[in-house]
Coordinates of C-alpha atoms (C1' of nucleotides) in Angstrom, one line a residue:
Chain A
M1 CA -10.6 2.7 7.5
E2 CA -11.1 5.7 5.3
I3 CA -8.6 8.5 4.9
Q4 CA -9.9 11.5 6.7
G5 CA -10.5 15.1 6.0
L6 CA -10.0 17.1 2.8
P7 CA -7.1 15.0 1.5
G8 CA -9.5 12.0 1.8
R9 CA -12.1 13.8 -0.4
L10 CA -9.4 14.6 -2.9
L11 CA -8.4 11.0 -2.9
D12 CA -11.9 9.9 -3.5
E13 CA -11.8 12.0 -6.7
L14 CA -8.4 11.3 -7.9
G15 CA -8.1 7.7 -7.0
P16 CA -11.1 6.4 -9.0
A17 CA -10.2 8.7 -11.9
I18 CA -6.8 7.3 -12.2
A19 CA -7.8 3.7 -11.5
S20 CA -10.4 3.9 -14.2
G21 CA -8.0 5.3 -16.7
E22 CA -9.9 8.6 -17.0
I23 CA -6.7 10.2 -16.1
P24 CA -4.4 8.0 -18.1
E25 CA -1.0 6.6 -17.4
G26 CA 1.7 9.2 -18.1
A27 CA -0.6 12.2 -17.6
V28 CA 0.9 15.1 -15.8
L29 CA -0.9 17.1 -13.2
R30 CA 0.3 20.2 -11.5
G31 CA -0.2 20.9 -7.8
E32 CA -1.6 24.3 -8.4
E33 CA -4.0 23.0 -10.9
L34 CA -5.4 20.6 -8.4
E35 CA -5.6 23.3 -5.8
E36 CA -7.9 25.3 -8.1
R37 CA -9.9 22.4 -9.4
F38 CA -10.8 21.3 -5.9
G39 CA -10.7 24.6 -4.1
V40 CA -8.3 23.4 -1.5
S41 CA -4.9 24.6 -0.2
R42 CA -1.5 23.5 -1.1
T43 CA -1.2 21.5 2.1
V44 CA -4.2 19.3 1.3
V45 CA -3.1 18.7 -2.3
R46 CA 0.3 17.7 -1.2
E47 CA -0.9 15.3 1.4
A48 CA -3.3 13.6 -0.9
V49 CA -0.6 13.3 -3.6
R50 CA 1.8 11.9 -1.0
I51 CA -0.7 9.1 -0.2
L52 CA -1.1 8.3 -3.9
E53 CA 2.6 8.3 -4.2
G54 CA 2.7 5.8 -1.3
M55 CA 0.5 3.6 -3.5
R56 CA 2.9 4.1 -6.4
M57 CA 0.0 5.5 -8.5
V58 CA 1.8 8.8 -9.1
A59 CA 5.3 10.2 -8.8
S60 CA 6.1 13.8 -8.2
R61 CA 9.1 15.4 -9.8
R62 CA 10.4 18.9 -9.6
R63 CA 10.0 21.1 -12.6
V64 CA 7.7 18.4 -14.2
G65 CA 4.7 17.8 -12.0
I66 CA 2.8 14.9 -10.7
T67 CA 2.9 12.1 -13.3
V68 CA 0.5 9.1 -13.3
Q69 CA 2.6 5.9 -13.1
P70 CA 2.1 2.9 -15.3
K71 CA -0.4 0.5 -13.8
S72 CA 2.3 -2.2 -13.5
L73 CA 3.9 -0.2 -10.7
W74 CA 0.7 0.3 -8.6
D75 CA 0.4 -1.4 -5.3
V76 CA -2.3 -3.7 -6.5
F77 CA -2.8 -5.2 -3.1
D78 CA -3.8 -1.9 -1.5
P79 CA -7.4 -2.2 -0.4
L80 CA -8.2 1.3 -1.8
V81 CA -6.6 0.5 -5.1
I82 CA -8.7 -2.7 -5.3
R83 CA -11.8 -0.9 -4.4
W84 CA -11.3 1.9 -6.9
R85 CA -10.6 -0.6 -9.7
L86 CA -13.6 -2.7 -8.8
A87 CA -15.8 0.4 -9.0
G88 CA -14.6 1.5 -12.4
A89 CA -13.8 0.4 -15.9
D90 CA -11.1 -1.9 -14.7
R91 CA -13.6 -4.1 -12.8
P92 CA -13.5 -7.1 -15.1
A93 CA -9.7 -7.3 -15.0
Q94 CA -9.7 -6.8 -11.3
L95 CA -12.3 -9.5 -10.8
R96 CA -10.3 -12.0 -12.8
S97 CA -7.1 -11.2 -10.9
L98 CA -8.8 -11.7 -7.6
G99 CA -10.5 -14.8 -8.8
S100 CA -7.1 -16.4 -9.5
L101 CA -5.7 -15.2 -6.3
R102 CA -8.6 -16.8 -4.4
V103 CA -8.0 -20.1 -6.2
A104 CA -4.4 -19.9 -5.0
V105 CA -4.9 -18.7 -1.5
E106 CA -8.2 -19.9 -0.1
P107 CA -7.5 -23.7 -0.4
A108 CA -4.1 -23.1 1.2
A109 CA -5.8 -21.1 4.0
A110 CA -8.3 -23.8 4.5
A111 CA -5.6 -26.4 4.8
L112 CA -3.7 -24.3 7.3
A113 CA -6.9 -23.6 9.3
A114 CA -7.5 -27.3 9.8
T115 CA -4.4 -27.4 11.9
Q116 CA -4.1 -23.8 13.2
A117 CA -7.6 -22.8 14.0
T118 CA -8.5 -22.2 17.7
D119 CA -11.4 -23.9 19.3
D120 CA -13.3 -20.7 19.1
D121 CA -12.6 -20.4 15.4
R122 CA -13.9 -23.9 14.8
R123 CA -17.1 -23.2 16.8
Q124 CA -17.8 -20.0 14.9
L125 CA -17.1 -21.8 11.6
S126 CA -19.5 -24.6 12.5
S127 CA -22.3 -22.2 13.4
L128 CA -21.6 -20.1 10.3
A129 CA -22.0 -23.1 8.1
V130 CA -25.3 -23.9 9.7
E131 CA -26.6 -20.3 9.3
L132 CA -25.3 -20.3 5.7
T133 CA -27.4 -23.4 5.0
V134 CA -30.5 -21.9 6.6
S135 CA -30.3 -18.5 4.8
A136 CA -29.7 -20.3 1.6
R137 CA -32.8 -22.6 2.1
E138 CA -34.9 -19.5 2.8
A139 CA -33.5 -17.8 -0.2
D140 CA -32.5 -14.8 1.9
L141 CA -29.8 -13.6 -0.3
T142 CA -28.8 -10.6 1.8
T143 CA -28.2 -12.7 4.9
F144 CA -26.6 -15.4 2.8
L145 CA -24.1 -13.0 1.4
A146 CA -23.2 -11.7 4.8
H147 CA -22.7 -15.2 6.1
D148 CA -20.7 -16.2 3.0
I149 CA -18.4 -13.2 3.4
A150 CA -18.0 -14.0 7.1
F151 CA -17.3 -17.6 6.3
H152 CA -14.5 -17.0 3.9
A153 CA -13.0 -14.2 6.1
L154 CA -13.0 -16.6 9.0
V155 CA -11.3 -19.3 7.2
L156 CA -8.6 -16.9 6.0
R157 CA -8.2 -15.5 9.5
A158 CA -8.1 -19.0 11.1
S159 CA -5.2 -20.0 8.9
G160 CA -3.1 -18.0 11.3
N161 CA -1.3 -16.3 8.4
E162 CA -1.7 -12.5 8.7
M163 CA -1.3 -12.0 5.0
F164 CA -4.1 -14.5 4.2
A165 CA -6.2 -12.9 6.9
H166 CA -5.8 -9.5 5.3
L167 CA -7.4 -10.8 2.1
G168 CA -10.7 -11.3 4.0
D169 CA -12.0 -7.8 3.3
T170 CA -11.0 -8.1 -0.3
V171 CA -12.7 -11.4 -0.8
G172 CA -15.7 -9.8 0.8
A173 CA -15.7 -7.0 -1.7
V174 CA -15.5 -9.6 -4.5
L175 CA -18.5 -11.6 -3.2
T176 CA -20.5 -8.4 -2.7
G177 CA -19.7 -7.3 -6.2
R178 CA -20.6 -10.6 -7.6
T179 CA -24.1 -10.7 -6.2
E180 CA -24.6 -7.1 -7.2
Y181 CA -23.4 -8.0 -10.6
H182 CA -25.7 -10.8 -11.6
L183 CA -28.4 -9.1 -9.6
M184 CA -29.1 -12.0 -7.2
P185 CA -30.8 -14.2 -9.8
H186 CA -31.3 -17.6 -8.3
Q187 CA -30.9 -19.0 -4.9
P188 CA -27.5 -20.3 -4.0
E189 CA -26.7 -23.7 -5.4
P190 CA -27.2 -26.6 -2.9
Y191 CA -23.9 -28.1 -4.1
A192 CA -22.0 -25.0 -3.2
I193 CA -23.6 -25.0 0.2
R194 CA -22.7 -28.5 0.8
L195 CA -19.1 -27.7 0.0
H196 CA -19.1 -24.9 2.5
R197 CA -20.3 -27.4 5.2
E198 CA -17.6 -29.8 4.1
V199 CA -14.9 -27.2 4.5
A200 CA -16.2 -26.3 7.9
D201 CA -16.4 -30.0 9.0
A202 CA -13.0 -30.8 7.6
I203 CA -11.4 -27.8 9.4
C204 CA -13.2 -28.7 12.7
S205 CA -12.0 -32.3 12.5
G206 CA -8.5 -31.2 11.5
N207 CA -8.6 -32.8 8.1
A208 CA -6.4 -30.4 6.1
D209 CA -6.6 -32.3 2.8
E210 CA -10.3 -32.5 2.7
A211 CA -10.6 -28.8 3.7
E212 CA -8.2 -27.8 0.9
Q213 CA -10.0 -29.9 -1.7
A214 CA -13.5 -28.7 -0.8
M215 CA -12.4 -25.1 -0.7
R216 CA -10.6 -25.5 -4.0
T217 CA -13.8 -26.8 -5.6
I218 CA -15.6 -23.7 -4.3
V219 CA -13.2 -21.2 -5.6
T220 CA -12.5 -22.8 -8.9
G221 CA -16.2 -23.0 -9.4
A222 CA -16.5 -19.3 -8.6
L223 CA -13.7 -18.5 -11.0
A224 CA -15.3 -20.6 -13.8
E225 CA -18.6 -18.9 -13.3
L226 CA -16.9 -15.5 -13.4
N227 CA -15.0 -16.3 -16.6
Q228 CA -18.3 -17.5 -18.2
Q229 CA -20.0 -14.2 -17.3
L230 CA -17.2 -12.0 -18.4
G231 CA -16.9 -13.9 -21.6
Chain B
M1 CA 10.8 3.1 -5.7
E2 CA 11.7 5.0 -2.5
I3 CA 9.8 7.9 -1.1
Q4 CA 11.7 11.0 -1.7
G5 CA 12.9 14.0 0.3
L6 CA 12.7 14.7 4.0
P7 CA 9.4 12.8 4.5
G8 CA 11.2 9.8 3.1
R9 CA 14.0 10.2 5.6
L10 CA 11.4 10.4 8.4
L11 CA 9.7 7.4 7.1
D12 CA 13.0 5.4 7.1
E13 CA 13.2 6.2 10.8
L14 CA 9.6 5.8 11.9
G15 CA 8.6 2.8 9.7
P16 CA 11.2 0.4 10.9
A17 CA 10.8 1.6 14.5
I18 CA 7.1 0.8 14.4
A19 CA 7.5 -2.4 12.4
S20 CA 10.0 -3.7 14.9
G21 CA 7.8 -2.9 17.8
E22 CA 10.3 -0.4 19.2
I23 CA 7.4 2.1 19.0
P24 CA 4.7 -0.3 20.2
E25 CA 1.1 -0.6 19.2
G26 CA -1.1 1.9 20.9
A27 CA 1.8 4.4 21.4
V28 CA 0.9 8.0 20.9
L29 CA 3.2 10.5 19.1
R30 CA 2.7 14.2 18.8
G31 CA 3.4 16.0 15.6
E32 CA 5.4 18.7 17.4
E33 CA 7.5 16.1 19.1
L34 CA 8.4 14.6 15.8
E35 CA 9.3 18.0 14.4
E36 CA 11.8 18.6 17.2
R37 CA 13.1 15.1 17.3
F38 CA 14.0 15.1 13.6
G39 CA 14.5 18.8 13.1
V40 CA 12.0 19.2 10.3
S41 CA 8.9 21.3 9.8
R42 CA 5.2 20.5 10.3
T43 CA 4.8 20.1 6.5
V44 CA 7.3 17.3 6.4
V45 CA 6.0 15.5 9.5
R46 CA 2.5 15.7 8.3
E47 CA 3.3 14.2 4.9
A48 CA 5.3 11.4 6.4
V49 CA 2.5 10.6 8.8
R50 CA 0.0 10.7 6.0
I51 CA 1.9 8.0 4.2
L52 CA 2.0 5.9 7.3
E53 CA -1.7 6.5 7.7
G54 CA -2.1 5.3 4.1
M55 CA -0.4 2.0 5.2
R56 CA -2.7 1.9 8.2
M57 CA 0.2 1.8 10.5
V58 CA -0.9 4.9 12.4
A59 CA -4.1 6.9 12.8
S60 CA -4.1 10.6 13.5
R61 CA -6.8 12.0 15.8
R62 CA -7.5 15.5 17.0
R63 CA -6.7 16.4 20.5
V64 CA -5.1 13.0 21.0
G65 CA -2.2 12.6 18.5
I66 CA -0.8 10.1 16.2
T67 CA -1.5 6.6 17.5
V68 CA 0.2 3.4 16.3
Q69 CA -2.4 1.0 15.0
P70 CA -2.6 -2.7 15.9
K71 CA -0.5 -4.8 13.6
S72 CA -3.6 -6.6 12.4
L73 CA -4.7 -3.4 10.6
W74 CA -1.5 -2.8 8.7
D75 CA -1.3 -3.1 5.0
V76 CA 0.8 -6.3 5.2
F77 CA 1.2 -6.4 1.4
D78 CA 2.8 -3.0 1.1
P79 CA 6.3 -3.6 -0.1
L80 CA 7.7 -1.1 2.4
V81 CA 6.0 -2.7 5.3
I82 CA 7.3 -6.1 4.2
R83 CA 10.8 -4.7 3.9
W84 CA 10.7 -3.0 7.3
R85 CA 9.4 -6.1 9.0
L86 CA 12.0 -8.3 7.3
A87 CA 14.7 -5.9 8.5
G88 CA 13.7 -6.0 12.1
A89 CA 12.5 -8.1 15.0
D90 CA 9.5 -9.3 13.1
R91 CA 11.6 -11.0 10.5
P92 CA 10.8 -14.7 11.5
A93 CA 7.1 -14.1 11.5
Q94 CA 7.3 -12.2 8.2
L95 CA 9.4 -15.0 6.6
R96 CA 6.8 -17.6 7.7
S97 CA 3.9 -15.6 6.3
L98 CA 5.7 -15.1 3.1
G99 CA 6.6 -18.8 2.9
S100 CA 3.0 -19.9 3.1
L101 CA 2.1 -17.2 0.6
R102 CA 4.6 -18.6 -1.8
V103 CA 3.3 -22.1 -1.4
A104 CA -0.1 -20.9 -2.3
V105 CA 0.7 -18.5 -5.1
E106 CA 3.8 -19.8 -7.0
P107 CA 2.4 -23.2 -8.0
A108 CA -0.8 -21.4 -9.2
A109 CA 1.3 -18.9 -11.1
A110 CA 3.4 -21.7 -12.7
A111 CA 0.2 -23.4 -13.9
L112 CA -1.1 -20.2 -15.3
A113 CA 2.2 -19.4 -17.0
A114 CA 2.1 -22.7 -18.8
T115 CA -1.0 -21.5 -20.7
Q116 CA -0.5 -17.7 -20.6
A117 CA 3.2 -17.1 -21.1
T118 CA 4.3 -15.3 -24.3
D119 CA 6.8 -16.9 -26.6
D120 CA 9.3 -14.4 -25.3
D121 CA 8.6 -15.3 -21.7
R122 CA 9.2 -19.0 -22.5
R123 CA 12.5 -18.2 -24.2
Q124 CA 13.7 -16.2 -21.3
L125 CA 12.6 -18.8 -18.9
S126 CA 14.4 -21.5 -20.8
S127 CA 17.7 -19.6 -20.9
L128 CA 17.3 -18.6 -17.2
A129 CA 17.0 -22.3 -16.3
V130 CA 20.2 -23.0 -18.1
E131 CA 22.1 -20.1 -16.5
L132 CA 20.7 -21.2 -13.2
T133 CA 22.2 -24.6 -13.7
V134 CA 25.5 -23.2 -14.8
S135 CA 26.0 -20.8 -11.8
A136 CA 24.9 -23.6 -9.5
R137 CA 27.4 -26.0 -10.8
E138 CA 30.1 -23.3 -10.5
A139 CA 28.9 -22.6 -7.0
D140 CA 28.7 -19.0 -7.9
L141 CA 26.2 -18.1 -5.2
T142 CA 25.8 -14.4 -6.0
T143 CA 25.0 -15.1 -9.6
F144 CA 22.9 -18.0 -8.7
L145 CA 20.8 -15.9 -6.3
A146 CA 20.3 -13.3 -9.0
H147 CA 19.1 -15.9 -11.5
D148 CA 16.9 -17.6 -8.9
I149 CA 15.2 -14.3 -8.2
A150 CA 14.8 -13.5 -11.8
F151 CA 13.4 -17.0 -12.4
H152 CA 10.7 -16.8 -9.8
A153 CA 9.8 -13.2 -10.8
L154 CA 9.5 -14.3 -14.4
V155 CA 7.2 -17.1 -13.6
L156 CA 5.0 -14.8 -11.5
R157 CA 4.9 -12.2 -14.3
A158 CA 4.3 -14.8 -17.1
S159 CA 1.2 -15.9 -15.2
G160 CA -0.5 -12.9 -16.7
N161 CA -2.0 -12.0 -13.3
E162 CA -0.9 -8.6 -12.2
M163 CA -1.4 -9.4 -8.6
F164 CA 0.9 -12.5 -8.9
A165 CA 3.4 -10.4 -10.8
H166 CA 3.6 -7.9 -8.0
L167 CA 4.8 -10.5 -5.6
G168 CA 8.0 -10.9 -7.7
D169 CA 9.9 -8.3 -5.8
T170 CA 8.7 -9.6 -2.5
V171 CA 9.8 -13.1 -3.3
G172 CA 13.1 -11.7 -4.4
A173 CA 13.5 -10.1 -1.0
V174 CA 12.8 -13.4 0.7
L175 CA 15.3 -15.2 -1.4
T176 CA 17.9 -12.5 -0.8
G177 CA 17.2 -12.7 2.9
R178 CA 17.4 -16.4 2.9
T179 CA 20.9 -16.6 1.5
E180 CA 22.0 -13.8 3.7
Y181 CA 20.6 -15.6 6.7
H182 CA 22.3 -19.0 6.5
L183 CA 25.4 -17.2 5.1
M184 CA 25.6 -19.1 1.9
P185 CA 26.8 -22.4 3.4
H186 CA 26.6 -25.0 0.7
Q187 CA 26.1 -25.0 -3.0
P188 CA 22.5 -25.2 -4.2
E189 CA 21.1 -28.7 -4.1
P190 CA 21.1 -30.4 -7.5
Y191 CA 17.5 -31.6 -6.8
A192 CA 16.2 -28.1 -6.5
I193 CA 18.0 -27.1 -9.7
R194 CA 16.4 -30.0 -11.5
L195 CA 13.0 -28.9 -10.3
H196 CA 13.6 -25.4 -11.7
R197 CA 14.4 -26.9 -15.1
E198 CA 11.4 -29.0 -14.8
V199 CA 9.2 -25.9 -14.2
A200 CA 10.8 -24.2 -17.1
D201 CA 10.3 -27.1 -19.4
A202 CA 6.7 -27.7 -18.3
I203 CA 5.8 -24.1 -18.9
C204 CA 7.5 -24.0 -22.2
S205 CA 5.7 -27.1 -23.4
G206 CA 2.4 -25.9 -21.9
N207 CA 2.1 -28.6 -19.3
A208 CA 0.3 -26.7 -16.5
D209 CA 0.0 -29.7 -14.2
E210 CA 3.6 -30.6 -14.3
A211 CA 4.6 -26.9 -13.9
E212 CA 2.4 -26.6 -10.9
Q213 CA 3.6 -29.8 -9.2
A214 CA 7.3 -29.0 -9.7
M215 CA 6.9 -25.5 -8.4
R216 CA 4.9 -26.8 -5.5
T217 CA 7.8 -29.1 -4.6
I218 CA 10.2 -26.2 -4.8
V219 CA 8.3 -23.9 -2.5
T220 CA 7.1 -26.5 0.0
G221 CA 10.7 -27.5 0.2
A222 CA 11.8 -23.9 0.9
L223 CA 9.1 -23.6 3.5
A224 CA 10.2 -26.8 5.2
E225 CA 13.7 -25.6 5.3
L226 CA 12.6 -22.3 6.7
N227 CA 10.6 -23.9 9.5
Q228 CA 13.5 -26.1 10.3
Q229 CA 15.8 -23.1 10.6
L230 CA 13.4 -21.0 12.6
G231 CA 12.6 -23.9 14.9
Chain C
dG1 C1' -24.1 12.3 42.1
dA2 C1' -25.1 13.5 37.5
dA3 C1' -25.5 16.6 33.8
dA4 C1' -24.1 20.5 31.5
dC5 C1' -20.5 23.4 30.5
dC6 C1' -15.9 25.1 29.7
dA7 C1' -11.0 25.2 28.5
dA8 C1' -6.8 23.4 26.9
dA9 C1' -4.5 20.4 23.8
dT10 C1' -3.8 18.8 19.4
dC11 C1' -4.6 18.0 14.8
dG12 C1' -6.5 20.2 10.3
dT13 C1' -6.4 23.8 7.0
dC14 C1' -4.9 28.0 4.8
dA15 C1' -1.8 31.6 3.1
dT16 C1' 2.7 33.0 2.0
dA17 C1' 7.5 33.2 1.5
dC18 C1' 11.6 31.2 0.4
dT19 C1' 14.7 27.2 -1.4
dT20 C1' 16.0 23.5 -4.5
dT21 C1' 16.0 21.1 -8.5
dT22 C1' 15.9 20.5 -13.3
dA23 C1' 14.0 20.6 -18.2
dG24 C1' 14.6 23.2 -22.0
dG25 C1' 16.1 26.9 -24.3
dC26 C1' 20.0 30.1 -25.4
dT27 C1' 24.4 31.4 -26.4
dG28 C1' 28.8 31.3 -27.9
dT29 C1' 32.6 28.7 -29.9
dG30 C1' 35.0 25.5 -32.8
Chain D
dC1 C1' 26.2 23.5 -38.5
dA2 C1' 27.1 20.9 -34.3
dC3 C1' 28.0 20.8 -29.8
dA4 C1' 29.0 22.1 -25.1
dG5 C1' 28.0 24.7 -21.4
dC6 C1' 25.4 28.1 -19.1
dC7 C1' 20.9 30.4 -17.7
dT8 C1' 16.4 31.0 -16.8
dA9 C1' 12.0 29.9 -15.4
dA10 C1' 8.8 26.5 -13.8
dA11 C1' 7.5 23.4 -10.6
dA12 C1' 7.8 20.9 -6.4
dG13 C1' 10.0 21.0 -1.6
dT14 C1' 10.3 23.1 2.9
dA15 C1' 9.4 26.4 6.6
dT16 C1' 6.5 29.3 9.3
dG17 C1' 2.6 31.8 11.3
dA18 C1' -2.1 32.2 11.9
dC19 C1' -6.5 30.4 12.6
dG20 C1' -10.3 26.8 12.8
dA21 C1' -12.4 22.5 14.5
dT22 C1' -12.7 18.9 17.5
dT23 C1' -12.3 16.2 21.3
dT24 C1' -10.9 15.0 25.9
dG25 C1' -11.2 15.7 30.6
dG26 C1' -12.0 18.4 34.3
dT27 C1' -15.0 21.7 36.7
dT28 C1' -18.8 23.8 37.9
dT29 C1' -23.5 23.8 39.0
dC30 C1' -27.9 22.1 40.2

DNA sequence: GAAACCAAATCGTCATACTTTTAGGCTGTG
DNA sequence: CACAGCCTAAAAGTATGACGATTTGGTTTC
């Protein structure tokens, strides 16, 4: 998953710094400067910059240097960009964006899953719903989180749409961030749990409408909660 | 937008070849082989490969080479990946994926736009709807396509969600591809045009529900048409 | 037959030299 | 003074040779 080697290290420094605005839009870096600052060779700097260029976070121009691109050009769907933004000052904005995206995508994915899921998908979904209920009742938040993430990822994957499926990890990052954020205060709401079961049941029985509605209730609820917390 | 220089040229060769499956998943390339095949230096090959690695299309490992990753790992939201897939053998699958994505996202974007759009957005939307109607009536398909793309991109941008906004270009690529595909047969359907006006009016008057419904009708219609054409 | 070892292949990194582009200043002319 | 065109230097782009690190797969040895 991670980019390897020294360029990866460089990326771990530069990416978050740019994502958080510490290195602001329009800033100009010179390759040589980066070489010195990180004690690496030209090769390494260039490869790291190329990757950032691939994400459209920077553009390199002769006689000018490496300029940080406006945020509107960034590949905001790149998992690394999302992670960097979630880790830094942009976190609230990123959470809001992802919240809306979930509201749009997850109900559609649930509806598709009701018709497209394999038998194996349905079995896994069913058992995940049960385990979710159990860990919620036992107030085992760590296990609950893991199951919750797996549940949403599975629905997205079972939709049969590769683009939806790819959002699984991102949604996982949001859920992780969320429980970290309000520091695991209370046990999961019974209502939300019931909705997860409802989604699972609807998908298993091929009821697309019900799956979509239940999922919509879940994600709109999550978005409302988020907006409340962020003000 | 494009990646520059020799690495960019290399990418234009390798990317489509991998995306189309011509270089299949699991295939192993050697850096030196690429140097010879394209007559460029290590530097160039390495930078191009790094970019592909950033898209998770390949992984480079010591003593083994550059291996093409399974499609499920690719950054399917990367604009280049989408373009490469649209241009090659994967085009039907990519169109289907994007169709579902549109059904999920565009109605949500329209609803958001109804509350979030700036006055300027609303003005532009309004006039775009008019121009759309005109070019449709005149059966000027080229202009119509341009306006259609601009319309959908504007709604996505006006939603105020950066992630939605970023799908504007992608949707544009789909629309372009679509009219290229069935070779501009008939003039745009009057019903679809009316729906576009309805979306614009609803957004301008702040009616989120109506905007969402009208947009949903548009994109589900497009998806149905697509599925019909692809069998 | 298994475990330890060794060697070759390949990527990873560094250092250096040369090329290409281009921003920004300089110069000369009307 | 204004403008056009040239010129220079700065920075990225490319090429190449050398060496280091790692991993695979065979080979040796017990």
